[in-house]
PDB file of C-alpha atoms and ligand atoms in Angstrom:
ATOM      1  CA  UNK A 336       0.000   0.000   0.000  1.00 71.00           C
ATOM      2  CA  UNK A 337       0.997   3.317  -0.612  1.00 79.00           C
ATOM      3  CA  UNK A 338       1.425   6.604   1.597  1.00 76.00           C
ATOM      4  CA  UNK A 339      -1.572   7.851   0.344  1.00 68.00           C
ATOM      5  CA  UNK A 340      -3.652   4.221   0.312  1.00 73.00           C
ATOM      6  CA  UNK A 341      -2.525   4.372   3.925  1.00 78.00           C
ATOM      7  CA  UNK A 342      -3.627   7.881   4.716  1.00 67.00           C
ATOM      8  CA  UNK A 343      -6.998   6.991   3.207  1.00 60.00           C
ATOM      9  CA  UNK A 344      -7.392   3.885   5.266  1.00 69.00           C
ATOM     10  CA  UNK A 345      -6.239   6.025   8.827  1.00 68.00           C
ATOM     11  CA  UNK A 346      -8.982   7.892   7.844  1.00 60.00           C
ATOM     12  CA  UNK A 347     -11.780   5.615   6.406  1.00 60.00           C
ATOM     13  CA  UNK A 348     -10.925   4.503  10.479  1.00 62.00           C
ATOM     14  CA  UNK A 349     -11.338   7.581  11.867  1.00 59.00           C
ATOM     15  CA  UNK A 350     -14.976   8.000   9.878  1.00 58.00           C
ATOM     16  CA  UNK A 351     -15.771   4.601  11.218  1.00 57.00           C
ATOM     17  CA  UNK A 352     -15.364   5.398  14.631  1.00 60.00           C
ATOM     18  CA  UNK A 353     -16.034   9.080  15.377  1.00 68.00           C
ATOM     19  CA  UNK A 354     -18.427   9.732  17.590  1.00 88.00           C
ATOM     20  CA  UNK A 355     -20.191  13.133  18.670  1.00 93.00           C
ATOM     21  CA  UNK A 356     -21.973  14.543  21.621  1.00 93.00           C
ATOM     22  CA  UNK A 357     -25.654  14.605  20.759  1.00 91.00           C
ATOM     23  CA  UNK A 358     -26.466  17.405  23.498  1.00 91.00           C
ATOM     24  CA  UNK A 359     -23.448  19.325  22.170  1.00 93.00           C
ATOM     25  CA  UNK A 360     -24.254  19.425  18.754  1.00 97.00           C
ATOM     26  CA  UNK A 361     -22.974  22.575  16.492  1.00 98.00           C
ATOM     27  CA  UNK A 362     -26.901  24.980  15.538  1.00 98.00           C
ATOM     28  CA  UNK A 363     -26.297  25.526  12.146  1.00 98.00           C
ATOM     29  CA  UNK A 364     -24.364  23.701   9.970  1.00 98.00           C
ATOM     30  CA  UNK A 365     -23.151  25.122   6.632  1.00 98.00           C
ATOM     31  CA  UNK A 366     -22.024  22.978   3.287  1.00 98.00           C
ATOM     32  CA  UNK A 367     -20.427  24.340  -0.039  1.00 98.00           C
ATOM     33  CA  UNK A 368     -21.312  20.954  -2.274  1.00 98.00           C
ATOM     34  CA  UNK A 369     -18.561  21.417  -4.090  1.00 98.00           C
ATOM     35  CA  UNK A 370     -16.527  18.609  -6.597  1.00 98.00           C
ATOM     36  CA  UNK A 371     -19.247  17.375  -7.920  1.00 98.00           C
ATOM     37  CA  UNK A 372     -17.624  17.992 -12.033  1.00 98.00           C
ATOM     38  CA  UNK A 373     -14.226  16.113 -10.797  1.00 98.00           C
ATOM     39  CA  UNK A 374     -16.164  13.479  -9.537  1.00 98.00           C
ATOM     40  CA  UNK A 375     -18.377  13.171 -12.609  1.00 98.00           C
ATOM     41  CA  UNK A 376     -15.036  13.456 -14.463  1.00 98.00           C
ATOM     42  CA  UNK A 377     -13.320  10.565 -12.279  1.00 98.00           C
ATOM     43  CA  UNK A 378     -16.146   8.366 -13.208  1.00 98.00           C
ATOM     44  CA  UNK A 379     -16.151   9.708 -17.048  1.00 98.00           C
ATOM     45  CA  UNK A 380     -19.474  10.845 -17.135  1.00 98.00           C
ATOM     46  CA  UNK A 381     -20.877  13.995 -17.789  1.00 97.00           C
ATOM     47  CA  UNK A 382     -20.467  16.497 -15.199  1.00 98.00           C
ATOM     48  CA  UNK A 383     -24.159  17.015 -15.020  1.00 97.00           C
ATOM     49  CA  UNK A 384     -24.129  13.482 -13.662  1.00 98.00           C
ATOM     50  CA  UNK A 385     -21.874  14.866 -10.738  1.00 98.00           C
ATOM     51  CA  UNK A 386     -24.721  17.319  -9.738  1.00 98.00           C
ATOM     52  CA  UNK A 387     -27.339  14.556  -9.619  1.00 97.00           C
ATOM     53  CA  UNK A 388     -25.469  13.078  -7.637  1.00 98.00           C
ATOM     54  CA  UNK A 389     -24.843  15.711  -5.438  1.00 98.00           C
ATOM     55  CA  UNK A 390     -28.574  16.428  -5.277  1.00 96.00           C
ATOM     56  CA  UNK A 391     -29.032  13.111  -4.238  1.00 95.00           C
ATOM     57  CA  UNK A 392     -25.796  13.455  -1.416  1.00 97.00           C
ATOM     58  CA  UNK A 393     -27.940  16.241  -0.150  1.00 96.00           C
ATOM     59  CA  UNK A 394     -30.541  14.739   0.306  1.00 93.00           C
ATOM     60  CA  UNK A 395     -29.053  11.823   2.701  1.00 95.00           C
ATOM     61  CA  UNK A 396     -27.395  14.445   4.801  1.00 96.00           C
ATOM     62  CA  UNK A 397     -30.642  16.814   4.969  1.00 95.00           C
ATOM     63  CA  UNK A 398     -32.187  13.307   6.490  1.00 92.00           C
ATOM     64  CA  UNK A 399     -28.935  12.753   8.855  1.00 94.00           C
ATOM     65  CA  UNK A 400     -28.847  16.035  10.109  1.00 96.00           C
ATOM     66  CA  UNK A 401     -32.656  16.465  10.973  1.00 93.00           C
ATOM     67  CA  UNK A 402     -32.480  13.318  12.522  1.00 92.00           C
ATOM     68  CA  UNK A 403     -29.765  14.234  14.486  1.00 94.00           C
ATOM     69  CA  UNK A 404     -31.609  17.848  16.005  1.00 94.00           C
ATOM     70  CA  UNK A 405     -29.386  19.676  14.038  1.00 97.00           C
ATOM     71  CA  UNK A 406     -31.385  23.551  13.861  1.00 98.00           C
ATOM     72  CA  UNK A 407     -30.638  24.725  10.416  1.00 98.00           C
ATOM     73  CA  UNK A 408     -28.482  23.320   7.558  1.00 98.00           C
ATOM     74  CA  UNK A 409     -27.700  25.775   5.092  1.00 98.00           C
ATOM     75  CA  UNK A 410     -26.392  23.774   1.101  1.00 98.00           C
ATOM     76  CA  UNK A 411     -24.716  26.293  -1.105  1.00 98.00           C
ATOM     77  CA  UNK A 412     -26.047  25.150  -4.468  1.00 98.00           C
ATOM     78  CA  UNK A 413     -25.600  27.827  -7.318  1.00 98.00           C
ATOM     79  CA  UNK A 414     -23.555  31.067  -6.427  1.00 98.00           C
ATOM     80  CA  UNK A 415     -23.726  34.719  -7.969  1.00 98.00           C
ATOM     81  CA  UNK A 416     -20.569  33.589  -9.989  1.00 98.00           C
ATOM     82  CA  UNK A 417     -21.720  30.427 -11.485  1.00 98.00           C
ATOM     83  CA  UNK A 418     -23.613  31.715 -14.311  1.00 98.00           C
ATOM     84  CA  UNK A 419     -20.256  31.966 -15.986  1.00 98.00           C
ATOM     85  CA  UNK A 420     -20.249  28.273 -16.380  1.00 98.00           C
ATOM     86  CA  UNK A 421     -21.418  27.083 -20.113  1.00 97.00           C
ATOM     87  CA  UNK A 422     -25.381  27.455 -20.823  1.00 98.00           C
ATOM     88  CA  UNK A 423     -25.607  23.720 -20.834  1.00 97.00           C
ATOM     89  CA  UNK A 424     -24.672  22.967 -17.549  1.00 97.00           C
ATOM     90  CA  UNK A 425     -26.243  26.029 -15.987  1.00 98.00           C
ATOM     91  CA  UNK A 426     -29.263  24.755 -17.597  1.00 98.00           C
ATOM     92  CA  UNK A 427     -28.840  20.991 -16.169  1.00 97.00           C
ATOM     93  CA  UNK A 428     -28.580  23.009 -12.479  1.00 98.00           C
ATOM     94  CA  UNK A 429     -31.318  24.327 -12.928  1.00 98.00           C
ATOM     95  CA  UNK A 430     -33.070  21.818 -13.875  1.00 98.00           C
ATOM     96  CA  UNK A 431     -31.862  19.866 -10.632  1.00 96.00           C
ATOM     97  CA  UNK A 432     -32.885  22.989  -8.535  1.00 97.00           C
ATOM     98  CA  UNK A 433     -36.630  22.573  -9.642  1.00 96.00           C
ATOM     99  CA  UNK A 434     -36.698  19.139  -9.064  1.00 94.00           C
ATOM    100  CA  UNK A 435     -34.660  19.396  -5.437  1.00 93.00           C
ATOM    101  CA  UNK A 436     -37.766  21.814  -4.594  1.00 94.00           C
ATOM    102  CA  UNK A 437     -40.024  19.617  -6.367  1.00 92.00           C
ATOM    103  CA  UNK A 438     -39.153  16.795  -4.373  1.00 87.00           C
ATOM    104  CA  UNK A 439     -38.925  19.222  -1.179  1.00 82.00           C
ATOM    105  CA  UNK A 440     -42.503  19.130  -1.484  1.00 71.00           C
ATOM    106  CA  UNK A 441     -42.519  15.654  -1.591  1.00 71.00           C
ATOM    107  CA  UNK A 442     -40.451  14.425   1.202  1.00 69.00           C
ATOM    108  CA  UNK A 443     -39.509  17.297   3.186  1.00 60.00           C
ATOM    109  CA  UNK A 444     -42.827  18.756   4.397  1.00 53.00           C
ATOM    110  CA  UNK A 445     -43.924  14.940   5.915  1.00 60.00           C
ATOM    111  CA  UNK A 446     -40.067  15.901   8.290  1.00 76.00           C
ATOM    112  CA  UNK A 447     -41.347  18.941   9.568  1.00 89.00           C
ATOM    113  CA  UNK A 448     -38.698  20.640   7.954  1.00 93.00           C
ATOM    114  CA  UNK A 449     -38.632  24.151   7.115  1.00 95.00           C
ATOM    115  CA  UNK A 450     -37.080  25.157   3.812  1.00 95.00           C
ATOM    116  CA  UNK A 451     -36.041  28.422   2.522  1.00 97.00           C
ATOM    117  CA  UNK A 452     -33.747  29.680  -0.120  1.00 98.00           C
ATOM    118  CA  UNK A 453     -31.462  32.228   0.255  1.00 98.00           C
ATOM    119  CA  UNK A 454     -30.231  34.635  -2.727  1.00 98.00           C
ATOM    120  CA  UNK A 455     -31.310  36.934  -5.646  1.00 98.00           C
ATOM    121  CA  UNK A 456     -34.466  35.041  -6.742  1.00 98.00           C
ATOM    122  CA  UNK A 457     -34.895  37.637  -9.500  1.00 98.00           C
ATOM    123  CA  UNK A 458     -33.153  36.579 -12.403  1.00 98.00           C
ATOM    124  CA  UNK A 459     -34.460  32.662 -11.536  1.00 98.00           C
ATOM    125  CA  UNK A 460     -36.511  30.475 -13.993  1.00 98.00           C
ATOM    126  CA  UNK A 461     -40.533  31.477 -13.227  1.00 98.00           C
ATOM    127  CA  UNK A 462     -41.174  27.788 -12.804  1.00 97.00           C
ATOM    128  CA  UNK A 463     -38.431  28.016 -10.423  1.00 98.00           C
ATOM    129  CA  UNK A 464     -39.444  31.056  -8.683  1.00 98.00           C
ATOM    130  CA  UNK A 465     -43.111  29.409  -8.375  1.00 97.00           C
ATOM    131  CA  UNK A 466     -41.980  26.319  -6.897  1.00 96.00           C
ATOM    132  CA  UNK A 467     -39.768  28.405  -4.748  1.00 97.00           C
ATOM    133  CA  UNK A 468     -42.786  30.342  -2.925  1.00 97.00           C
ATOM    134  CA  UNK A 469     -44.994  27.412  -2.582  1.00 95.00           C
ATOM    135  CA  UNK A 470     -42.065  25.235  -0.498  1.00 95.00           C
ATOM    136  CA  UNK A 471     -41.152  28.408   1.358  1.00 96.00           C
ATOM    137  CA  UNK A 472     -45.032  28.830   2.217  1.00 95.00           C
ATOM    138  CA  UNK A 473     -45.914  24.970   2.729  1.00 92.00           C
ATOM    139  CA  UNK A 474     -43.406  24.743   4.888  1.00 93.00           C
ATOM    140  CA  UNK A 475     -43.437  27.646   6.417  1.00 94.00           C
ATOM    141  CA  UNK A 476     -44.844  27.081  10.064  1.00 93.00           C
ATOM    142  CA  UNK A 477     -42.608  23.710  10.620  1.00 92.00           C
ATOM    143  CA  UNK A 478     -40.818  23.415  13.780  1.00 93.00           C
ATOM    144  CA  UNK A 479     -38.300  21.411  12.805  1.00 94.00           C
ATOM    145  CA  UNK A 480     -34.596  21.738  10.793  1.00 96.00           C
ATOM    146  CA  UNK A 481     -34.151  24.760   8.742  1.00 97.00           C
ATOM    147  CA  UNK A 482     -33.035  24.328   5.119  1.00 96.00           C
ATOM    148  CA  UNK A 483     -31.628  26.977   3.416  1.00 98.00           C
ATOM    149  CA  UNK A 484     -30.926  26.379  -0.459  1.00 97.00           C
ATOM    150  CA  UNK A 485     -28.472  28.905  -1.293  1.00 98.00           C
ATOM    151  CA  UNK A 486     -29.176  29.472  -4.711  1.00 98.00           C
ATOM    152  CA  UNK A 487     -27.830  32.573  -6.745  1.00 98.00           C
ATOM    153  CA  UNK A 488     -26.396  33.115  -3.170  1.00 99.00           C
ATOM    154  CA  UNK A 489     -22.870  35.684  -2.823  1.00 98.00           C
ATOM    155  CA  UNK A 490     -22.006  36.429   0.273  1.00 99.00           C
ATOM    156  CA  UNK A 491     -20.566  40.460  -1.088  1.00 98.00           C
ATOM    157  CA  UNK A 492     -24.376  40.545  -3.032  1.00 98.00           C
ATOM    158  CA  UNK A 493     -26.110  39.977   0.330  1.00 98.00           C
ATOM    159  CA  UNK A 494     -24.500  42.360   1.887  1.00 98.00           C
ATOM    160  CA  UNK A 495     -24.594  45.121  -0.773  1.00 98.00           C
ATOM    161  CA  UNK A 496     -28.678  43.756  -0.566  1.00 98.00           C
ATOM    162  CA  UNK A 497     -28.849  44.799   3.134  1.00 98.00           C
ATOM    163  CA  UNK A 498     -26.617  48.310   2.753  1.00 98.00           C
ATOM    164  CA  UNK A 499     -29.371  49.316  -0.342  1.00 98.00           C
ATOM    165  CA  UNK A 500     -32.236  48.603   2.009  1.00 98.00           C
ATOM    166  CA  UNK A 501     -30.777  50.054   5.291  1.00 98.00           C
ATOM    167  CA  UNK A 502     -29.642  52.888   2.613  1.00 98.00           C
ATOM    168  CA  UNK A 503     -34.094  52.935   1.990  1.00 98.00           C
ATOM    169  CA  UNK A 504     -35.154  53.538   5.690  1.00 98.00           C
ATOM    170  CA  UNK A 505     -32.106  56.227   6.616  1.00 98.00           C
ATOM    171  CA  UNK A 506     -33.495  58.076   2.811  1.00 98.00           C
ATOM    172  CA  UNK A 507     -37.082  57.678   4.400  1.00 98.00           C
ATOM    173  CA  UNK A 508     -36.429  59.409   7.313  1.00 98.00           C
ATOM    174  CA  UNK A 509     -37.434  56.040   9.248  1.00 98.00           C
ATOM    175  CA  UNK A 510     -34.005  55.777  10.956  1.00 98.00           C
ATOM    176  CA  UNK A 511     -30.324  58.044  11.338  1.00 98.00           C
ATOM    177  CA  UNK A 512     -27.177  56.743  10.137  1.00 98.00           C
ATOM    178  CA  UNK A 513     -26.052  56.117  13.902  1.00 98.00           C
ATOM    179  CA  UNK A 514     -28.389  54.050  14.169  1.00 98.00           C
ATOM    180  CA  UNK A 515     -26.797  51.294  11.666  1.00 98.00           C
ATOM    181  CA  UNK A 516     -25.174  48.816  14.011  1.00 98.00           C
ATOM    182  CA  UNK A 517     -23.874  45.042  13.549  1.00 98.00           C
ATOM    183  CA  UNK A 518     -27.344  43.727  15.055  1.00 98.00           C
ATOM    184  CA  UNK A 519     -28.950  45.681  11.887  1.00 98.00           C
ATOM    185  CA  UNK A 520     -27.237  44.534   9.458  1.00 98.00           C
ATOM    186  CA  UNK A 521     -27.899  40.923  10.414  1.00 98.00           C
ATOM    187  CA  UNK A 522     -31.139  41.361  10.898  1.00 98.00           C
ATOM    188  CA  UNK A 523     -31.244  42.694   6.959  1.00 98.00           C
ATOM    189  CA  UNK A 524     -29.511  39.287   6.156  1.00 98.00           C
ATOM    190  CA  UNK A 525     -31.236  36.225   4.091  1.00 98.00           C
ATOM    191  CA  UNK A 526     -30.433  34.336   7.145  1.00 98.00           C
ATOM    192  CA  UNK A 527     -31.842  36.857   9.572  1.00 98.00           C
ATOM    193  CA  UNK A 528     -33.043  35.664  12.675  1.00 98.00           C
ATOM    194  CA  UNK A 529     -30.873  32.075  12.185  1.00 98.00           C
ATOM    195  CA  UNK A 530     -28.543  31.368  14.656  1.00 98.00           C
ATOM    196  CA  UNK A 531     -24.866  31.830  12.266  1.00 98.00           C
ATOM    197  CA  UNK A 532     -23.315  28.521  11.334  1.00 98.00           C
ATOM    198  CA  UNK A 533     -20.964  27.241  13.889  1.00 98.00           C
ATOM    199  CA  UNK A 534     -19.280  25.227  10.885  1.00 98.00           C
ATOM    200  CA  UNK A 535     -18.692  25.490   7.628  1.00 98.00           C
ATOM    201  CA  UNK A 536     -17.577  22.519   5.688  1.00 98.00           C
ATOM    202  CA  UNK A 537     -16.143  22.379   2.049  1.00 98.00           C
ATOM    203  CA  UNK A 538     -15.432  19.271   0.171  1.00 97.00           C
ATOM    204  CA  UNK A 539     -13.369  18.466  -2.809  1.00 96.00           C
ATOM    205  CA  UNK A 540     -10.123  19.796  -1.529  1.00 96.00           C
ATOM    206  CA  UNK A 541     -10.900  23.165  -2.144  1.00 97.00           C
ATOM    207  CA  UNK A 542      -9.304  25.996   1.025  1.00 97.00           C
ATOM    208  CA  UNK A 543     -11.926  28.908   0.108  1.00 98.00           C
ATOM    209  CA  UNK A 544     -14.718  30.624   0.705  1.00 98.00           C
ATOM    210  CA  UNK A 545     -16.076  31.300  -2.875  1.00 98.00           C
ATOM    211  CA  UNK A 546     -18.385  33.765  -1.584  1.00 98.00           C
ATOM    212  CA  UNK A 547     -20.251  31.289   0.773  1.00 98.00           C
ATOM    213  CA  UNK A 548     -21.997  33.363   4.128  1.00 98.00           C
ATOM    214  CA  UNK A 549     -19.167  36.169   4.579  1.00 98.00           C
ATOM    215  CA  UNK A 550     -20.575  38.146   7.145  1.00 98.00           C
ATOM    216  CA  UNK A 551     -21.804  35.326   9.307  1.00 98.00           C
ATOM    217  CA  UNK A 552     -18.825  32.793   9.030  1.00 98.00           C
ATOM    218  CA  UNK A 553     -16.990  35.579  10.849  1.00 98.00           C
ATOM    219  CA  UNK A 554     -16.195  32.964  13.739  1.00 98.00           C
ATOM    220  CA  UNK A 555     -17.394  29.802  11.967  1.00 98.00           C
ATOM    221  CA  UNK A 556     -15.011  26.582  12.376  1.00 98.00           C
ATOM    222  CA  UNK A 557     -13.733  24.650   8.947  1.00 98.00           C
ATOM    223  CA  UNK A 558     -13.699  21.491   7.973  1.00 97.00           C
ATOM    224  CA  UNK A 559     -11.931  20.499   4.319  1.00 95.00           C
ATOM    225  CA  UNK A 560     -11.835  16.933   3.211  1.00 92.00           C
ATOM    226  CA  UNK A 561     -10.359  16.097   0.087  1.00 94.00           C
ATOM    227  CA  UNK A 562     -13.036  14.054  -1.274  1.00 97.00           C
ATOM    228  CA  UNK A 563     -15.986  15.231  -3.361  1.00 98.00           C
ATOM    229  CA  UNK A 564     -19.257  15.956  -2.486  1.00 98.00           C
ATOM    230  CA  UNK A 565     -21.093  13.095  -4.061  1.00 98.00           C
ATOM    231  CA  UNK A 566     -18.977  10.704  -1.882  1.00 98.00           C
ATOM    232  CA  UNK A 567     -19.669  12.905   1.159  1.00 98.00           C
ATOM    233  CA  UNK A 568     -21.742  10.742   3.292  1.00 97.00           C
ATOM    234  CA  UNK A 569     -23.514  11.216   7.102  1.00 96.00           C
ATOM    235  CA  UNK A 570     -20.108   9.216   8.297  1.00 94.00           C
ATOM    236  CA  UNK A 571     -17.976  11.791   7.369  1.00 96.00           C
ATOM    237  CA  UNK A 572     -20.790  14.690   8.884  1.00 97.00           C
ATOM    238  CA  UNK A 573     -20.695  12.344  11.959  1.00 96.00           C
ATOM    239  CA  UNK A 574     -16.408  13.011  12.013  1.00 95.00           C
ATOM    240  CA  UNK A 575     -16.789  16.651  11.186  1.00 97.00           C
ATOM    241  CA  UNK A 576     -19.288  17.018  13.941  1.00 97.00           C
ATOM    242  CA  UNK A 577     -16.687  15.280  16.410  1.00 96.00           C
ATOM    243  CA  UNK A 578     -13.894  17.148  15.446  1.00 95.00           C
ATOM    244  CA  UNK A 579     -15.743  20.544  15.591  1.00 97.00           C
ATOM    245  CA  UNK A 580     -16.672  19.322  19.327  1.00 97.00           C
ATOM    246  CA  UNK A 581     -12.911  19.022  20.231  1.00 96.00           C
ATOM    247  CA  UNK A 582     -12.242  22.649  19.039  1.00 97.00           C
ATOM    248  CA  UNK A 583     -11.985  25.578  21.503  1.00 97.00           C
ATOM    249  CA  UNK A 584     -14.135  28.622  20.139  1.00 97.00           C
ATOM    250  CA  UNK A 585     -12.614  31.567  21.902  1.00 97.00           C
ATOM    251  CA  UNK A 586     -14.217  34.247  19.986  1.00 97.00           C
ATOM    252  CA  UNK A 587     -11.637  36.504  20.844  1.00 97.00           C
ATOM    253  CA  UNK A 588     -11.149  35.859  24.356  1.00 98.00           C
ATOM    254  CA  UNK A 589      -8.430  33.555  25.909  1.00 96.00           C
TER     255      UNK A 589
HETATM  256  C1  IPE B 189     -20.242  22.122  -7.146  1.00 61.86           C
HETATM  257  O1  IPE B 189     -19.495  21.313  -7.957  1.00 61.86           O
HETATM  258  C2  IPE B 189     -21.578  22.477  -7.732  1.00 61.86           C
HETATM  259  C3  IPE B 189     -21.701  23.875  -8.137  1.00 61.86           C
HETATM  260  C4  IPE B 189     -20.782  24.788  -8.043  1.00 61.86           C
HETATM  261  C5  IPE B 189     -22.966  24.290  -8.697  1.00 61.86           C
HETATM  262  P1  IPE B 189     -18.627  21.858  -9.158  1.00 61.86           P
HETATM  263  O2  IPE B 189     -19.460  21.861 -10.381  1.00 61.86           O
HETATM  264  O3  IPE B 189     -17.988  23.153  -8.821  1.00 61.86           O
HETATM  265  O4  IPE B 189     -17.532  20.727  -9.276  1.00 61.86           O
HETATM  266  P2  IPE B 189     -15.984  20.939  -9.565  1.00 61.86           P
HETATM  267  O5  IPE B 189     -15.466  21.857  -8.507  1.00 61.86           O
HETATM  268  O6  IPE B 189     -15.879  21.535 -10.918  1.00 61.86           O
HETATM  269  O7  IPE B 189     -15.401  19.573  -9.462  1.00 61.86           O
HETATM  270  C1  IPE B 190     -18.702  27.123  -4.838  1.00 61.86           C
HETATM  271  O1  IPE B 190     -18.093  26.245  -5.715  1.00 61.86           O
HETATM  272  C2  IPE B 190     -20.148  27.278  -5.154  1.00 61.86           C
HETATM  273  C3  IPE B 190     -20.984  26.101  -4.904  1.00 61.86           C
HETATM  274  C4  IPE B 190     -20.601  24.969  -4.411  1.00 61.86           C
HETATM  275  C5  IPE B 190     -22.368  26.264  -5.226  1.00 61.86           C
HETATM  276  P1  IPE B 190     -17.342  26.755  -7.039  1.00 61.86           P
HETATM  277  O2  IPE B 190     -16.849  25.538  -7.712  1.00 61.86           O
HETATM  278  O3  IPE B 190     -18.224  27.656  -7.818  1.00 61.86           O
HETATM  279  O4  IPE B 190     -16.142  27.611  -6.419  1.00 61.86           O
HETATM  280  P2  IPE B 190     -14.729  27.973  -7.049  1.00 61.86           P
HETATM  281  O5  IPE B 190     -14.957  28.548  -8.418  1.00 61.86           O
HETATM  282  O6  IPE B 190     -13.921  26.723  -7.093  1.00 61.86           O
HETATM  283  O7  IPE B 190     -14.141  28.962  -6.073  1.00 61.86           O
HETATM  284 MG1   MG B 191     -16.256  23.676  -7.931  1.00 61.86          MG
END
C-alpha cells in the first residue's frame, strides 16, 4: 500500500469510529457541495451526472442532520458567480434545482422541515421562482430543521442587498445613520433571525470561501476533506461534527 492508500485507510478509520456529543451538537451547519464535475469526471461521465449526484448526497445528509436535532443546515447550491459556467450545464442546475424543490414538497414537508432559499431570486426560472414560494409557504410554520438552499447566493451581493435597504429607511427618514449597528445589518440578512453557522464545511479539496456566508462565518469553524461531495456521506458529517466538538471557540477571548 501506498502513503496515500494508507492515509486513506487512517482515515476511512477515523470515519468509522467518530463519535459526537448529541447534546453538544454545532446549531447551524453550513455545506459548499462542491466537486461534484471532478467526480463526474473521475467516473467519465458527464459532469451534469456529478450534480445529480450531489442532489441526491444532499438529500441523505438533509435526512442525517434532521435526525440528528441539528437547527438549520444551510447547502450552497448555485452562487452569484456560477452563471459563468457554459449554458448547458447552468441549464442541467437548474433543472436539478426545480426538481430538489419539487421533491422538497414531496419528502420534506412529511419531516417537519422548514425550507427556505437564500439569494437573488430575480433573475431565476418562473417555474423556479413558483416552486420556490410554494415550499417556502408549505413549509413555512414547521418546527423542525431549517433548510436553506443557497441558490444565486454571494455572500458580497447579500450584503450590498442589506446596505441598499438600510440605505431605503435612513433616505425615508425612518431611521439616522447612527443608528446602523452590527445587530442591523444581520437582521437585513437572508439568514436573519438564524442562529450563524458554527461550521462550515467544504469538500473536494478546495481551502476557500467562494463567496459562501461572509458576514456570518466571521467565527465559523472549517472542515476540508479532500473528497468530493457526491462521496460525502452522514459518516464523514458524523467526524466533522466530532472534530468541531474538540475545538476551543474563543471568539476573541483567551
Ligand atoms: C459544485 O461542484 C456544484 C456547483 C458549483 C454548482 P462543481 O461543479 O464546482 O464541481 P468541480 O469543482 O468543478 O469539481
Ligand atoms: C462554490 O463552488 C459554489 C458552490 C458549491 C455552489 P465553485 O466551484 O463555484 O467555487 P470555485 O470557483 O472553485 O471557487
Ligand atoms: Mg467547484
Amino acid at each position: 500500500m501506498n502513503l496515500k492508500g494508507i492515509y486513506t485507510a487512517v482515515r476511512q478509520l477515523f470515519v468509522k469510529n467518530a463519535e459526537i456529543d448529541l447534546d453538544n451538537l454545532p446549531q447551524h451547519i453550513a455545506v459548499i457541495m462542491d466537486g461534484n464535475g471532478r467526480w463526474a469526471k473521475s467516473k467519465g461521465l458527464d459532469r451534469s451526472a456529478g450534480h445529480a449526484a450531489g442532489a441526491e448526497t444532499l438529500r441523505e445528509i438533509a435526512d442525517y442532520c434532521s435526525e440528528i436535532g441539528i437547527k438549520v443546515l444551510t447547502a450552497y447550491a448555485f452562487s452569484t458567480e456560477n452563471w459563468k459556467r457554459p449554458q448547458k450545464e447552468v441549464d442541467a442546475l437548474m433543472d436539478l434545482l426545480y426538481e430538489y424543490l419539487c421533491d422538497a414538497d414531496n419528502k420534506l414537508v412529511g419531516k417537519n422541515n422548514v425550507v427556505r432559499v437564500i439569494g437573488d431570486v430575480t433573475p431565476l426560472r418562473e417555474d423556479i421562482k413558483k416552486q420556490i414560494t410554494y415550499v417556502e409557504e408549505k413549509t413555512k410554520n414547521n418546527d423542525g430543521m431549517i433548510i436553506n438552499l443557497a441558490i444565486n447566493y454571494g455572500g458580497r451581493d447579500e450584503i450590498t442587498t442589506a446596505a441598499r435597504k438600510i440605505a431605503e429607511q435612513v433616505k425615508n427618514g425612518e431611521i439616522q445613520p447612527e443608528d446602523i449597528d452590527e445587530k442591523m445589518i444581520d437582521n437585513n440578512l437572508y439568514t436573519a433571525g438564524q442562529p450563524w453557522p458554527d461550521i462550515i464545511l467544504r469538500p473536494s479539496g478546495e481551502y476557500r470561501l467562494s463567496n459562501f456566508l461572509l458576514w456570518q462565518a466571521a467565527y465559523s469553524e472549517f472542515w476540508y476533506a479532500d473528497i468530493c461531495w457526491p462521496d460525502f456521506t452522514p459518516k464523514h458529517m458524523k467526524l466533522a461534527i466530532s472534530k468541531y466538538q474538540k475545538r476551543n471557540r474563543r471568539f476573541g477571548g483567551i
